[in-house]
CSV table of C-alpha atoms in Angstrom, one decimal:
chain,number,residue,atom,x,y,z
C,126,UNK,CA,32.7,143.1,104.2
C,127,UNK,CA,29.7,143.0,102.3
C,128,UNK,CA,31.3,144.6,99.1
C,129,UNK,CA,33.9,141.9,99.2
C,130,UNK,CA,31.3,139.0,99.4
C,131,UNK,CA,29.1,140.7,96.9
C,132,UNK,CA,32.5,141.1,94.8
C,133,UNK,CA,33.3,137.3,95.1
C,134,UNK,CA,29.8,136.2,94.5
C,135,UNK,CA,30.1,137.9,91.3
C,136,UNK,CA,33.4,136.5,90.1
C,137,UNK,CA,32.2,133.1,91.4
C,138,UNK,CA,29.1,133.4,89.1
C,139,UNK,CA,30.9,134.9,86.3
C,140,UNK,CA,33.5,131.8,86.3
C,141,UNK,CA,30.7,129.1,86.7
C,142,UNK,CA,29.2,130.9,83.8
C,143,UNK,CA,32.4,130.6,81.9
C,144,UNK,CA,31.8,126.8,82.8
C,145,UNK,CA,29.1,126.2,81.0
C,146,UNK,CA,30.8,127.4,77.8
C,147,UNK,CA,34.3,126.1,76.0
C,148,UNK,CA,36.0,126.7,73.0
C,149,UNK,CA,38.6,124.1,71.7
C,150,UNK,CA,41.4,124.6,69.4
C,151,UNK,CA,42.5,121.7,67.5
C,152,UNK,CA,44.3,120.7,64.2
C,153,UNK,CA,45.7,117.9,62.1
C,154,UNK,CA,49.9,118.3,60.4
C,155,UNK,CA,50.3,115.8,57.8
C,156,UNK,CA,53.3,116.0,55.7
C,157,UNK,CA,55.0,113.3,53.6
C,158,UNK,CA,57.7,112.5,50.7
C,159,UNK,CA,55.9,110.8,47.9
C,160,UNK,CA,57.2,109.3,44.5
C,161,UNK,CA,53.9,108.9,42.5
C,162,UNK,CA,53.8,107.3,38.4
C,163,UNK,CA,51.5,108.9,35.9
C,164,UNK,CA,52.8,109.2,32.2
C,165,UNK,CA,56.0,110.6,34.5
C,166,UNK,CA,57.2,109.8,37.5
C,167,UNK,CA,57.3,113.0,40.0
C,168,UNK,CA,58.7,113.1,43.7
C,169,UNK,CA,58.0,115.8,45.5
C,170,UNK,CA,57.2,116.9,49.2
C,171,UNK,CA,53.2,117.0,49.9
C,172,UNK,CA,50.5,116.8,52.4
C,173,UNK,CA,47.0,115.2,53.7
C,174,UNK,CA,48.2,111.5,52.4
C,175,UNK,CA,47.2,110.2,55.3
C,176,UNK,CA,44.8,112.6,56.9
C,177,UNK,CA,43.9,116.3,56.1
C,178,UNK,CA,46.2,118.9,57.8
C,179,UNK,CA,43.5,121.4,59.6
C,180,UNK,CA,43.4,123.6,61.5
C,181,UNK,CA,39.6,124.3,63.9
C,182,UNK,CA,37.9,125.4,66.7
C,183,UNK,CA,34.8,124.1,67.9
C,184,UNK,CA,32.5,124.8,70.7
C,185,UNK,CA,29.6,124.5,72.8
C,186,UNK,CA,27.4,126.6,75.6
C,187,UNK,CA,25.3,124.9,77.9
C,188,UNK,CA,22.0,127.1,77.8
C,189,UNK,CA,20.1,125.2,80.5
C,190,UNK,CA,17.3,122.7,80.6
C,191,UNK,CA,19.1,120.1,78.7
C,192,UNK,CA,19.8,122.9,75.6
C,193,UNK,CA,23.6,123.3,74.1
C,194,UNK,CA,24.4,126.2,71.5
C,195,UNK,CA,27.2,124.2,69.0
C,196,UNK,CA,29.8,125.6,66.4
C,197,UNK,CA,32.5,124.5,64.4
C,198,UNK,CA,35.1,125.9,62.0
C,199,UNK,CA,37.6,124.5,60.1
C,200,UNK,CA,40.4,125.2,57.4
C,201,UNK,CA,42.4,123.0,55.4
C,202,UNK,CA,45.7,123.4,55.5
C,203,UNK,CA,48.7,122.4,52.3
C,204,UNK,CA,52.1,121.7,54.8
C,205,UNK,CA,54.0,121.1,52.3
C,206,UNK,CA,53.4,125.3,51.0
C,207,UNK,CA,51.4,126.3,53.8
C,208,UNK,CA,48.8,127.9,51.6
C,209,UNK,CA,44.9,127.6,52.5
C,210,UNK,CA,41.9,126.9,50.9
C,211,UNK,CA,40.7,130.1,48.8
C,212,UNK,CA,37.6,129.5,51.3
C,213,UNK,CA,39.3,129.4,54.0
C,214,UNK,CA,36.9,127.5,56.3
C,215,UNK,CA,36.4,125.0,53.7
C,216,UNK,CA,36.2,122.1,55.5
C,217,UNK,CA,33.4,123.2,57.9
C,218,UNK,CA,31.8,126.4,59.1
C,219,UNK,CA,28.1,125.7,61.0
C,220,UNK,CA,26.4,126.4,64.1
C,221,UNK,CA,23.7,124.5,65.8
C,222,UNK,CA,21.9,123.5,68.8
C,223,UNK,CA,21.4,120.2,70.6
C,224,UNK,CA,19.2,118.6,73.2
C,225,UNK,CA,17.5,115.8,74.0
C,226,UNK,CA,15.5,115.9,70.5
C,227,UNK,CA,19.2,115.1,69.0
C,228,UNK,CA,20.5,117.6,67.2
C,229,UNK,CA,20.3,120.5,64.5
C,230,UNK,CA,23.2,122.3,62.5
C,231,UNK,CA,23.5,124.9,59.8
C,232,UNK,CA,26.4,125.6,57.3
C,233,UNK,CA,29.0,124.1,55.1
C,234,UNK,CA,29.2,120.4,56.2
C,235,UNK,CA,30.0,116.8,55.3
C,236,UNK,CA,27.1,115.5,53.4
C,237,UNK,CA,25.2,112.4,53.9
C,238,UNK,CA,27.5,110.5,52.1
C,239,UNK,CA,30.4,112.2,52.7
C,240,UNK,CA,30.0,111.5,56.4
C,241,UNK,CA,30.7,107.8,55.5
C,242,UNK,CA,33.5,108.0,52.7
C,243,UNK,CA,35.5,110.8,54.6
C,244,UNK,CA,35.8,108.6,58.0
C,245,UNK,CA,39.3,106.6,57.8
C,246,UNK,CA,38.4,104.4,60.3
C,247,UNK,CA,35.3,102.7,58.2
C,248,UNK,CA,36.5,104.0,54.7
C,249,UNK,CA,38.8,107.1,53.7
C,250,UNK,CA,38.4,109.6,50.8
C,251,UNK,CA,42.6,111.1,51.2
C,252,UNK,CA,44.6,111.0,47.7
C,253,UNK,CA,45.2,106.8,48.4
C,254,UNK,CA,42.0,105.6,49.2
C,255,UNK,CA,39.9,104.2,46.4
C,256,UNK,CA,37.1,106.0,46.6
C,257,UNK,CA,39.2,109.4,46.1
C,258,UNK,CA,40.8,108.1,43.0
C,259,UNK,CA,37.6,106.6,41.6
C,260,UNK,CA,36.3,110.4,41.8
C,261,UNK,CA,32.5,109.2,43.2
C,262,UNK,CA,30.4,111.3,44.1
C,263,UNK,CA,30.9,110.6,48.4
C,264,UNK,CA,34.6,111.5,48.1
C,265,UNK,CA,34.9,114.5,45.6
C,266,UNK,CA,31.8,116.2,44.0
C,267,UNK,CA,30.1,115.6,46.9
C,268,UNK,CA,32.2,115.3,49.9
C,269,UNK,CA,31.2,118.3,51.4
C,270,UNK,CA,28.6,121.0,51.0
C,271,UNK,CA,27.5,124.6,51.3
C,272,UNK,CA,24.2,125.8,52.8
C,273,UNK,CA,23.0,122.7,54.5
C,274,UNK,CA,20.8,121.9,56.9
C,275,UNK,CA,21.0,118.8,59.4
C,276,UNK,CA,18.9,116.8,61.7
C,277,UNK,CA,20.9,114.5,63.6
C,278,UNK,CA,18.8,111.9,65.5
C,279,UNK,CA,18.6,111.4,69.1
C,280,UNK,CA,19.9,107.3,69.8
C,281,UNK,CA,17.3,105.5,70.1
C,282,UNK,CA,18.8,102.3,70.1
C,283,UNK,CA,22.7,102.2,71.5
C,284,UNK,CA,25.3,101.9,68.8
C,285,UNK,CA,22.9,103.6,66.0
C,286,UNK,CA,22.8,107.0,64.7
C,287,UNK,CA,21.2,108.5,61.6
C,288,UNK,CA,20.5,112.3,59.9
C,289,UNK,CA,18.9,113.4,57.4
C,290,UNK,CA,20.2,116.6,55.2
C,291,UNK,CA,18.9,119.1,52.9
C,292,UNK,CA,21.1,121.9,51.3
C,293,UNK,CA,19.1,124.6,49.8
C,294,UNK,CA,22.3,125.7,47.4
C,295,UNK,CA,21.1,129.6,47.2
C,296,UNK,CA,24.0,131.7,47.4
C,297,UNK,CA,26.3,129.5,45.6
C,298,UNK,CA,28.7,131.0,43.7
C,299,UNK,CA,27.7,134.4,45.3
C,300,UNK,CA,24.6,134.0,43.5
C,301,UNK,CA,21.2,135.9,45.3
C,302,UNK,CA,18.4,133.6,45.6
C,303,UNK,CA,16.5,134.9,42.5
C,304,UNK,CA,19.5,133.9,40.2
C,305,UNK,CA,19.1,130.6,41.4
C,306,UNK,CA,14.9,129.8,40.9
C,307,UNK,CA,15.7,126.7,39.8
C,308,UNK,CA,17.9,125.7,42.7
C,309,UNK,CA,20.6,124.0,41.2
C,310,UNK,CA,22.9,122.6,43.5
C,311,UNK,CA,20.2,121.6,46.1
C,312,UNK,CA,20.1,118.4,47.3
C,313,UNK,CA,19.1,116.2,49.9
C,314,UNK,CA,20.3,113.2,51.4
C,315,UNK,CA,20.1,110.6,54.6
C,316,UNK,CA,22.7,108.3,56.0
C,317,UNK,CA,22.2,105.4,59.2
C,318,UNK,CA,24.9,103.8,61.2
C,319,UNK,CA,24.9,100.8,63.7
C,320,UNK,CA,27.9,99.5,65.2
C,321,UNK,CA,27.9,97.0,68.2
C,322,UNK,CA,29.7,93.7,69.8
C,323,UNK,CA,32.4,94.2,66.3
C,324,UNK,CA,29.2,94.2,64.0
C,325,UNK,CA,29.5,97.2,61.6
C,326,UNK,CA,27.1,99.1,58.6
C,327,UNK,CA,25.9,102.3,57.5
C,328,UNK,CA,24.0,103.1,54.4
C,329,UNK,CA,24.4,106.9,52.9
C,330,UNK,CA,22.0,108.8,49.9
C,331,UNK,CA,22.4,112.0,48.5
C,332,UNK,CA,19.6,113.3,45.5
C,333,UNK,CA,21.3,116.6,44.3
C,334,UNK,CA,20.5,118.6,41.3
C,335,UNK,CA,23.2,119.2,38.9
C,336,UNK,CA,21.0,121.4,36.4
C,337,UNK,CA,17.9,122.3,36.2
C,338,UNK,CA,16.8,119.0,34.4
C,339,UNK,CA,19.2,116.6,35.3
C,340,UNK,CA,20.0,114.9,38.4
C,341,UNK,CA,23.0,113.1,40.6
C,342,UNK,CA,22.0,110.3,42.8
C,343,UNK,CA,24.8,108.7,45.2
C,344,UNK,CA,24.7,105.6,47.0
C,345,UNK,CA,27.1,104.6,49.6
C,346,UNK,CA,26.8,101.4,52.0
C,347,UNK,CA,29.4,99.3,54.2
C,348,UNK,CA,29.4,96.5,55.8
C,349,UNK,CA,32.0,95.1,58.7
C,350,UNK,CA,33.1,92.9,61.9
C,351,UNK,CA,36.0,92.8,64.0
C,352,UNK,CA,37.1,89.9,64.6
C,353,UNK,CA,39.7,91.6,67.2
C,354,UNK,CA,42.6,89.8,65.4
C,355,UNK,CA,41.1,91.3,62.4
C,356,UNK,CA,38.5,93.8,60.8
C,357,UNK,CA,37.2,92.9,57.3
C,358,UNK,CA,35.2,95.5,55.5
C,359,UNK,CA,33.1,95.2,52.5
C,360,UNK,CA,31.4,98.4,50.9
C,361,UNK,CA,29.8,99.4,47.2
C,362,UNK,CA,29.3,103.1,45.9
C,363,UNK,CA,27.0,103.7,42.6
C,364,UNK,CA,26.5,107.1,41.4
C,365,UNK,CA,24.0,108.2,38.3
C,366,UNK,CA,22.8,110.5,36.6
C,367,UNK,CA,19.2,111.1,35.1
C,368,UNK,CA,18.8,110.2,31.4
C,369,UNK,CA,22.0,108.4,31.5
C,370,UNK,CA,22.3,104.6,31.5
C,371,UNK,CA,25.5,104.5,32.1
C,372,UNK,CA,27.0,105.1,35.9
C,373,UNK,CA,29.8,104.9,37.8
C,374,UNK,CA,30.3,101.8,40.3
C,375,UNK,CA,33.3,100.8,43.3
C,376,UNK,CA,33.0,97.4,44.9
C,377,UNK,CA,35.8,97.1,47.4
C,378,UNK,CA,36.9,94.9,50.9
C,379,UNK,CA,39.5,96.4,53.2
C,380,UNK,CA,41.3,94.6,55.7
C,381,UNK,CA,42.5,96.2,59.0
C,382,UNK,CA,45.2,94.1,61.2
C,383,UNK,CA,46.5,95.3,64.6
C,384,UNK,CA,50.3,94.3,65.7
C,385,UNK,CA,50.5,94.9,68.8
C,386,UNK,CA,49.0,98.1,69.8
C,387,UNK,CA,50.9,100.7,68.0
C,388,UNK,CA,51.2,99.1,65.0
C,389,UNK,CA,48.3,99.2,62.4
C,390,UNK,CA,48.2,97.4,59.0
C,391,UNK,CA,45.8,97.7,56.2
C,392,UNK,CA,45.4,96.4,52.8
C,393,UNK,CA,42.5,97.0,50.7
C,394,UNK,CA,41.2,96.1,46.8
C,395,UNK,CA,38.6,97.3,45.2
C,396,UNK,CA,37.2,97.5,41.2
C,397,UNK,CA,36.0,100.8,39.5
C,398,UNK,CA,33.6,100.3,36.7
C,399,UNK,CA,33.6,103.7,35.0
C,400,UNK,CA,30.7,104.5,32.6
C,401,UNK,CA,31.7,108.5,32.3
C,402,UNK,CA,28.0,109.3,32.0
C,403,UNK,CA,27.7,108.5,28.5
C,404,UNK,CA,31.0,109.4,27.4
C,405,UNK,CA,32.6,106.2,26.7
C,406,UNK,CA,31.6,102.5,27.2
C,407,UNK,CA,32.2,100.7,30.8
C,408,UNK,CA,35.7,100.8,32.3
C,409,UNK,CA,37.5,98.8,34.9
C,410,UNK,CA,40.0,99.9,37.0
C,411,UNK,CA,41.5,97.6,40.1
C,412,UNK,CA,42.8,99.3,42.9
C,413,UNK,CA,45.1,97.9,46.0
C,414,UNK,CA,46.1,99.7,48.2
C,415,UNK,CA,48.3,99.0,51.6
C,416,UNK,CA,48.9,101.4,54.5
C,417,UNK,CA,51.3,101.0,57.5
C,418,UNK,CA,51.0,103.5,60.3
C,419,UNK,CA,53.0,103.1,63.6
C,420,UNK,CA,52.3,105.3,66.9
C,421,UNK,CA,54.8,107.4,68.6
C,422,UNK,CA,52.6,108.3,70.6
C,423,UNK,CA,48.6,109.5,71.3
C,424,UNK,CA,49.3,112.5,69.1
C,425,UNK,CA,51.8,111.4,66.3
C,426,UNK,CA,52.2,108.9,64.0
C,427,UNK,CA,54.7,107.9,61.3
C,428,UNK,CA,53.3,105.8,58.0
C,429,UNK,CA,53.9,104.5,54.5
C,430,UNK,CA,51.3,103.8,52.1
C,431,UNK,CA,51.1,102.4,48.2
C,432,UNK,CA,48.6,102.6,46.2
C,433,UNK,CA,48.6,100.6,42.7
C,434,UNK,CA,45.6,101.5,39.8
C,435,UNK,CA,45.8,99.1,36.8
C,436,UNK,CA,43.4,100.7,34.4
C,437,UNK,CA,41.6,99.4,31.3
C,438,UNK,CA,42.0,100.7,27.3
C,439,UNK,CA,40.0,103.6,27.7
C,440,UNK,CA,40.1,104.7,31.8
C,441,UNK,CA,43.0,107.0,33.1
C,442,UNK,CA,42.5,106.8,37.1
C,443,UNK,CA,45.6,108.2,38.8
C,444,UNK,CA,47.0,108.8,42.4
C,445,UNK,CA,48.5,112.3,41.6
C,446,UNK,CA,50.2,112.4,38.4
C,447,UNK,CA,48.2,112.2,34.9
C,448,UNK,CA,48.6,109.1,33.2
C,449,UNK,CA,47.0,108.5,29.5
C,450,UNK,CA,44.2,106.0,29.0
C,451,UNK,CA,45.2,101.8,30.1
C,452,UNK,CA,48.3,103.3,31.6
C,453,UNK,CA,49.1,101.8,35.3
C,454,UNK,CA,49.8,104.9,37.7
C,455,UNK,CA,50.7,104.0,41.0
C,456,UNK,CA,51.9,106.1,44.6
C,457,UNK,CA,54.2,106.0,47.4
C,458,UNK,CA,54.4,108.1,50.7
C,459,UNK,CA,56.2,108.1,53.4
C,460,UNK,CA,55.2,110.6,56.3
C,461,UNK,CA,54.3,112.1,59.5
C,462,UNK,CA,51.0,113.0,61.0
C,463,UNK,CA,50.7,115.2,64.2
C,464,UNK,CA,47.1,115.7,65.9
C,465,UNK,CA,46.5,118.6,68.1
């Protein structure tokens, strides 16, 4: 009799001990049929219009006195070939720890500024979205990084959150820390967010050095309200680079309409004025943009999107297929995205 309560005692701490610990496996499918215009027109089968397909697994240990152990990876995914990313945790590999000081995370991560860009719900940096096509720094050189670390801030104040980021950059490229004394690729960055009562806006930075001399500075900042019929969003990206005049700048609002509640509607314009970093004189571009996404249900959604770029003499932004300098290129999509 004792054995067997000695025997269930142990199972029953073993499972509460399994309790305290959880691993989650989760993923994004996003495939669509797209006719996009560049110098040709191309239709074609393709995927992550609307969101990146994934696939992760995330998850956390409760250590005791208020401690959790934290990890993360992710992969993206092509549907439309199934091929991944030649890193195949691309999207996010890091492990942290979290507690009532807030939290702290090391790895490959979204970046200060890519935090901001990459969330679709306050911006969006997929193939459509502005910021994407305009190439800044928050949604393509520096979306994401390697080798960072990350304080995230305990709340303070409800509805406001902030980090601060530094990437050390040794080991890029497979290169040992010696190879790299000057540490190019390093970079640190910050970003704060406050949203409360519909009020919405979050500032992001990101300092990185591209060589040894020379320097990248992003900026990134938003500013919105719901109005519950409505949610109007205003934002403004600059990126530089030292000994430059010249930089690359995105002004944009973006409008976000609810019918009823599975029905979402957005339209969004924005200008791109396109130094090149000394290359050529400034460039506009206008971008509009319009996304429809209906809800089957929690999971899946069906949508359509169309993206228009009117470029200037000498500026050749696209949405997929090269276009030649003051062309027009433009996109559509039609598609399916399932979260699991």
């Amino acid at each position: 009799m004792k054995k067997t309560l000695l025997a269930l005692a142990a199972i029953a701490a073993s499972s509460a001990a399994f309790a305290q610990s959880s691993v989650t496996l989760y993923g994004v499918v996003d495939a669509s049929l797209e006719s996009v215009k560049g110098t040709d027109t191309v239709t074609r089968v393709t995927s992550n219009n609307l969101a990146s397909s994934r696939l992760g697994f995330k998850g956390t240990e409760d250590l005791g006195g208020g401690l959790k152990a934290n990890f993360v990876l992710e992969a993206a995914l092509d549907v439309d070939t199934g091929a991944a990313k030649d890193r195949f945790f691309d999207r996010a590999a890091w492990a942290g720890v979290s507690g009532g000081f807030g939290e702290l995370r090391f790895g490959r991560q979204d970046t200060s500024i890519g935090l901001l860009a990459g969330n679709s719900n306050i911006l969006g940096a997929q193939a459509y979205d502005d910021l994407k096509i305009a190439k800044t720094f928050a949604a393509d050189e520096y979306r994401r990084t390697d080798n960072a670390i990350t304080y995230i801030l305990p709340k303070f104040v409800e509805g406001l959150s902030a980090q601060v980021q530094y990437s050390t950059a040794y080991g890029t490229k497979g290169a040992p820390v010696a190879e790299n004394a000057d540490k190019i690729g390093s970079h640190y960055g910050l970003n704060v967010q406050y949203a409360a009562s519909g009020f919405s806006a979050g500032l992001g930075y990101i300092q990185a050095k591209r060589t040894a001399s020379v320097d990248d500075t992003g900026v990134l900042a938003y500013l919105g309200y719901d109005f519950g019929v409505a949610k109007l969003t205003g934002y403004f990206e600059q990126d530089k680079r030292d000994g430059q005049a010249e930089k690359v700048q995105v002004v944009g609002g973006r409008l976000d309409v609810p019918v009823g509640k599975d029905l979402k509607l957005q339209a969004s314009v924005s200008q791109v004025k396109d130094g090149k970093f000394g290359v050529k004189a400034d460039e506009d571009a206008t971008i509009v943009a319009l996304k429809g996404i209906y809800s089957l249900s929690k999971r899946t959604s069906v949508y359509a999107l169309f993206t228009n770029v009117k470029n200037d003499d000498n500026l050749n932004r696209d949405v997929g297929a090269a276009v030649a300098n003051g062309e027009t290129a433009r996109g559509f999509a039609i598609g399916l995205s399932h979260k699991f």
